[in-house]
Amino acid sequence: DQQVKQNSPSLSVQEGRISILNCDYTNSMFDYFLWYKKYPAEGPTFLISISSIKDKNEDGRFTVFLNKSAKHLSLHIVPSQPGDSAVYFCAASYNNNDMRFGAGTRLTVKP
Amino acid sequence: DTGVSQNPRHKITKRGQNVTFRCDPISEHNRLYWYRQTLGQGPEFLTYFQNEAQLEKSRLLSDRFSAERPKGSFSTLEIQRTEQGDSAMYLCASSLSSIKGYGYTFGSGTRLTVV
């Protein structure tokens, strides 16, 4: 059961522009949503999260937006840098139990 | 603390053999998770422990798979009678149950290849 979906397998943007990564979910019980970043040969690294009671959380160049009515969240990276090139996973959890992940979006930031 | 450590990093085994992986979590973390990741997919939940208690197991965890965390510290994941479909990256992660929304700390994974 694919409760968390990332429908874009890849995204390419120019350095300095905005990167927008999207994620949809089906389980309305999820109370936390998270974004992870993964480089090759490494495990995923936690990036930013948002509680279901909020609609926006910002941390430096990274902002996550949550639209509960649409069951949709997005990660904005502004400005994008070549070092941001990685696979980004969206994840969700309920009541601090195990986390469910999307399939990931490979971001390439071109210099 | 150097983070979550997984051993071995790579394992090649013949079909039908048993394999065991080890995970050492961050010492103060009471929760430990096992995930499996195949090419082009996100991590899929297998099981998790709070201290030494195994609290949940996915239906992906067939009876050939067993996980333990005997003293609430390190954990082992054993796969018996391996099949080619078991080839994947096995990821371990740890967290504190008292903190919500912070995210897990993942290890670098053990890549299993069954030939």
CSV table of C-alpha atoms in Angstrom, one decimal:
chain,number,residue,atom,x,y,z
A,1,ASP,CA,0.0,0.0,0.0
A,2,GLN,CA,1.6,3.2,-1.3
A,3,GLN,CA,0.6,5.7,1.4
A,4,VAL,CA,3.2,8.2,0.3
A,5,LYS,CA,3.7,9.0,-3.3
A,6,GLN,CA,6.3,11.1,-5.2
A,7,ASN,CA,5.2,11.1,-8.8
A,8,SER,CA,8.2,12.8,-10.3
A,9,PRO,CA,11.2,10.5,-10.4
A,10,SER,CA,13.5,13.4,-11.4
A,11,LEU,CA,13.8,17.2,-11.5
A,12,SER,CA,16.5,19.4,-13.1
A,13,VAL,CA,16.9,23.0,-12.2
A,14,GLN,CA,19.5,25.8,-12.8
A,15,GLU,CA,21.7,26.9,-10.0
A,16,GLY,CA,20.2,29.9,-8.2
A,17,ARG,CA,16.6,29.0,-9.2
A,18,ILE,CA,13.9,27.5,-7.1
A,19,SER,CA,13.5,23.7,-6.8
A,20,ILE,CA,10.0,22.4,-5.9
A,21,LEU,CA,9.6,18.8,-5.0
A,22,ASN,CA,6.1,17.4,-4.5
A,23,CYS,CA,4.6,14.6,-2.4
A,24,ASP,CA,1.1,13.2,-2.0
A,25,TYR,CA,-0.3,11.0,0.8
A,26,THR,CA,-3.4,9.0,1.3
A,27,ASN,CA,-3.6,8.4,5.1
A,28,SER,CA,-5.2,11.3,6.9
A,29,MET,CA,-4.0,10.0,10.2
A,30,PHE,CA,-0.4,11.0,9.5
A,31,ASP,CA,0.6,13.7,12.0
A,32,TYR,CA,4.2,14.4,10.9
A,33,PHE,CA,5.7,14.8,7.5
A,34,LEU,CA,9.4,14.8,6.8
A,35,TRP,CA,11.9,15.3,4.0
A,36,TYR,CA,15.1,13.3,3.7
A,37,LYS,CA,18.0,13.8,1.4
A,38,LYS,CA,20.2,10.9,0.2
A,39,TYR,CA,23.6,10.9,-1.5
A,40,PRO,CA,24.9,7.7,-3.2
A,41,ALA,CA,26.4,5.1,-0.9
A,42,GLU,CA,24.9,6.9,2.2
A,43,GLY,CA,21.8,6.5,4.2
A,44,PRO,CA,19.0,9.1,4.0
A,45,THR,CA,19.7,12.2,6.1
A,46,PHE,CA,16.9,14.1,7.8
A,47,LEU,CA,16.3,17.6,6.3
A,48,ILE,CA,13.1,19.2,7.6
A,49,SER,CA,9.7,18.2,9.0
A,50,ILE,CA,6.3,19.7,9.5
A,51,SER,CA,3.5,18.9,12.0
A,52,SER,CA,0.1,18.3,10.6
A,53,ILE,CA,-1.2,21.2,12.6
A,54,LYS,CA,1.0,23.7,10.6
A,55,ASP,CA,1.0,24.6,6.9
A,56,LYS,CA,4.5,25.9,6.6
A,57,ASN,CA,7.9,25.3,8.1
A,58,GLU,CA,11.1,27.1,7.1
A,59,ASP,CA,14.7,26.3,7.8
A,60,GLY,CA,17.2,28.5,5.9
A,61,ARG,CA,16.9,27.7,2.2
A,62,PHE,CA,14.4,24.9,2.7
A,63,THR,CA,10.7,25.4,3.2
A,64,VAL,CA,8.0,22.8,3.5
A,65,PHE,CA,4.4,23.5,2.7
A,66,LEU,CA,1.5,21.3,3.8
A,67,ASN,CA,-2.0,21.3,2.2
A,68,LYS,CA,-4.0,18.9,4.4
A,69,SER,CA,-7.2,19.3,2.3
A,70,ALA,CA,-5.3,18.2,-0.8
A,71,LYS,CA,-3.2,15.7,1.1
A,72,HIS,CA,-0.2,17.3,-0.5
A,73,LEU,CA,3.2,18.7,0.6
A,74,SER,CA,6.0,20.3,-1.1
A,75,LEU,CA,9.6,21.1,-0.4
A,76,HIS,CA,11.0,24.4,-1.8
A,77,ILE,CA,14.7,25.0,-2.1
A,78,VAL,CA,15.7,28.6,-2.7
A,79,PRO,CA,18.3,29.3,-4.1
A,80,SER,CA,19.2,25.9,-5.4
A,81,GLN,CA,22.9,25.0,-5.3
A,82,PRO,CA,24.9,22.2,-7.1
A,83,GLY,CA,25.5,20.5,-3.7
A,84,ASP,CA,21.7,20.1,-3.3
A,85,SER,CA,21.9,17.4,-6.1
A,86,ALA,CA,20.7,14.2,-4.4
A,87,VAL,CA,17.6,12.0,-4.1
A,88,TYR,CA,14.9,13.5,-1.9
A,89,PHE,CA,12.5,11.3,0.0
A,90,CYS,CA,9.2,12.4,1.4
A,91,ALA,CA,8.1,10.5,4.6
A,92,ALA,CA,5.1,10.5,6.9
A,93,SER,CA,4.4,9.0,10.3
A,94,TYR,CA,1.5,8.6,12.7
A,95,ASN,CA,1.8,8.9,16.5
A,96,ASN,CA,5.6,8.6,16.3
A,97,ASN,CA,5.4,5.1,15.0
A,98,ASP,CA,7.2,3.7,11.9
A,99,MET,CA,7.7,6.1,9.0
A,100,ARG,CA,6.4,5.5,5.4
A,101,PHE,CA,8.5,6.8,2.5
A,102,GLY,CA,7.8,7.8,-1.0
A,103,ALA,CA,9.9,6.5,-3.9
A,104,GLY,CA,12.1,9.6,-4.1
A,105,THR,CA,12.8,12.4,-6.6
A,106,ARG,CA,16.3,12.8,-8.0
A,107,LEU,CA,17.2,16.5,-8.0
A,108,THR,CA,19.9,17.7,-10.3
A,109,VAL,CA,21.1,21.3,-9.9
A,110,LYS,CA,23.1,22.5,-12.9
A,111,PRO,CA,25.8,25.1,-12.5
B,1,ASP,CA,29.1,8.9,19.1
B,2,THR,CA,29.7,8.3,15.4
B,3,GLY,CA,26.1,7.8,14.4
B,4,VAL,CA,24.4,4.6,13.3
B,5,SER,CA,26.9,1.9,12.2
B,6,GLN,CA,26.0,-1.0,10.0
B,7,ASN,CA,28.1,-4.1,9.2
B,8,PRO,CA,29.0,-5.4,6.8
B,9,ARG,CA,28.6,-2.7,4.1
B,10,HIS,CA,28.4,-5.3,1.4
B,11,LYS,CA,27.4,-8.9,1.3
B,12,ILE,CA,27.4,-11.3,-1.6
B,13,THR,CA,25.8,-14.7,-0.9
B,14,LYS,CA,24.6,-17.7,-2.8
B,15,ARG,CA,20.9,-18.4,-3.0
B,16,GLY,CA,19.9,-20.6,-0.1
B,17,GLN,CA,22.5,-19.4,2.3
B,18,ASN,CA,21.8,-17.6,5.6
B,19,VAL,CA,23.0,-14.1,6.2
B,20,THR,CA,23.1,-11.8,9.3
B,21,PHE,CA,23.5,-8.1,9.4
B,22,ARG,CA,24.4,-6.0,12.5
B,23,CYS,CA,23.3,-2.5,13.4
B,24,ASP,CA,24.7,-0.3,16.2
B,25,PRO,CA,22.4,2.6,16.9
B,26,ILE,CA,23.2,5.9,18.5
B,27,SER,CA,23.7,4.9,22.1
B,28,GLU,CA,21.0,7.1,23.7
B,29,HIS,CA,18.3,6.2,21.1
B,30,ASN,CA,15.8,3.7,22.4
B,31,ARG,CA,14.2,3.0,19.1
B,32,LEU,CA,15.7,1.0,16.3
B,33,TYR,CA,14.2,0.4,12.8
B,34,TRP,CA,15.0,-1.8,9.9
B,35,TYR,CA,14.1,-0.8,6.4
B,36,ARG,CA,14.8,-2.3,3.0
B,37,GLN,CA,15.4,-0.3,-0.2
B,38,THR,CA,15.4,-1.6,-3.7
B,39,LEU,CA,16.5,0.3,-6.8
B,40,GLY,CA,14.2,3.2,-7.7
B,41,GLN,CA,12.1,2.8,-4.5
B,42,GLY,CA,12.0,4.5,-1.2
B,43,PRO,CA,12.9,2.7,2.1
B,44,GLU,CA,10.2,0.1,3.0
B,45,PHE,CA,9.5,-0.5,6.6
B,46,LEU,CA,10.4,-4.0,8.0
B,47,THR,CA,10.3,-3.8,11.8
B,48,TYR,CA,11.2,-1.7,14.8
B,49,PHE,CA,12.2,-2.1,18.4
B,50,GLN,CA,11.7,0.1,21.4
B,51,ASN,CA,14.5,-1.0,23.7
B,52,GLU,CA,14.5,-4.8,23.4
B,53,ALA,CA,10.8,-5.2,22.5
B,54,GLN,CA,9.9,-5.7,18.9
B,55,LEU,CA,6.8,-3.5,18.6
B,56,GLU,CA,5.8,-3.9,14.9
B,57,LYS,CA,6.6,-6.2,12.0
B,58,SER,CA,5.7,-5.5,8.4
B,59,ARG,CA,4.0,-8.2,6.3
B,60,LEU,CA,7.1,-7.8,4.1
B,61,LEU,CA,9.0,-9.6,6.9
B,62,SER,CA,8.4,-13.2,5.9
B,63,ASP,CA,9.2,-16.1,8.2
B,64,ARG,CA,12.6,-16.3,6.7
B,65,PHE,CA,13.5,-13.0,8.3
B,66,SER,CA,14.1,-12.5,12.0
B,67,ALA,CA,15.4,-9.5,13.9
B,68,GLU,CA,16.6,-9.2,17.5
B,69,ARG,CA,17.7,-6.6,19.8
B,70,PRO,CA,18.6,-8.6,22.9
B,71,LYS,CA,19.9,-6.0,25.3
B,72,GLY,CA,18.2,-3.0,23.8
B,73,SER,CA,21.4,-1.8,22.2
B,74,PHE,CA,22.7,-3.3,18.9
B,75,SER,CA,20.4,-5.3,16.6
B,76,THR,CA,20.8,-8.1,14.2
B,77,LEU,CA,18.7,-9.0,11.1
B,78,GLU,CA,19.0,-12.5,9.8
B,79,ILE,CA,17.7,-13.8,6.5
B,80,GLN,CA,17.5,-17.6,6.2
B,81,ARG,CA,17.5,-19.5,2.9
B,82,THR,CA,18.1,-16.3,0.9
B,83,GLU,CA,16.4,-15.8,-2.5
B,84,GLN,CA,17.4,-13.5,-5.3
B,85,GLY,CA,14.4,-11.3,-4.5
B,86,ASP,CA,16.1,-10.5,-1.2
B,87,SER,CA,18.8,-8.5,-3.0
B,88,ALA,CA,18.5,-5.0,-1.7
B,89,MET,CA,20.0,-2.3,0.6
B,90,TYR,CA,19.1,-3.0,4.2
B,91,LEU,CA,19.0,0.2,6.2
B,92,CYS,CA,19.0,0.6,10.0
B,93,ALA,CA,17.9,3.8,11.7
B,94,SER,CA,17.5,4.9,15.3
B,95,SER,CA,15.6,7.6,17.2
B,96,LEU,CA,14.3,8.7,20.5
B,97,SER,CA,10.7,7.8,21.1
B,98,SER,CA,10.1,11.0,23.1
B,99,ILE,CA,10.9,13.3,20.2
B,100,LYS,CA,8.3,13.7,17.4
B,101,GLY,CA,9.0,15.0,14.0
B,102,TYR,CA,12.8,15.1,14.3
B,103,GLY,CA,13.5,12.2,12.0
B,104,TYR,CA,15.5,9.1,12.2
B,105,THR,CA,19.2,8.8,12.0
B,106,PHE,CA,20.1,6.3,9.3
B,107,GLY,CA,23.2,4.2,8.9
B,108,SER,CA,24.8,3.8,5.5
B,109,GLY,CA,23.2,0.4,4.9
B,110,THR,CA,24.2,-3.1,4.1
B,111,ARG,CA,23.9,-4.0,0.4
B,112,LEU,CA,23.0,-7.6,-0.1
B,113,THR,CA,23.4,-9.4,-3.4
B,114,VAL,CA,22.1,-12.9,-3.7
B,115,VAL,CA,23.5,-14.8,-6.7
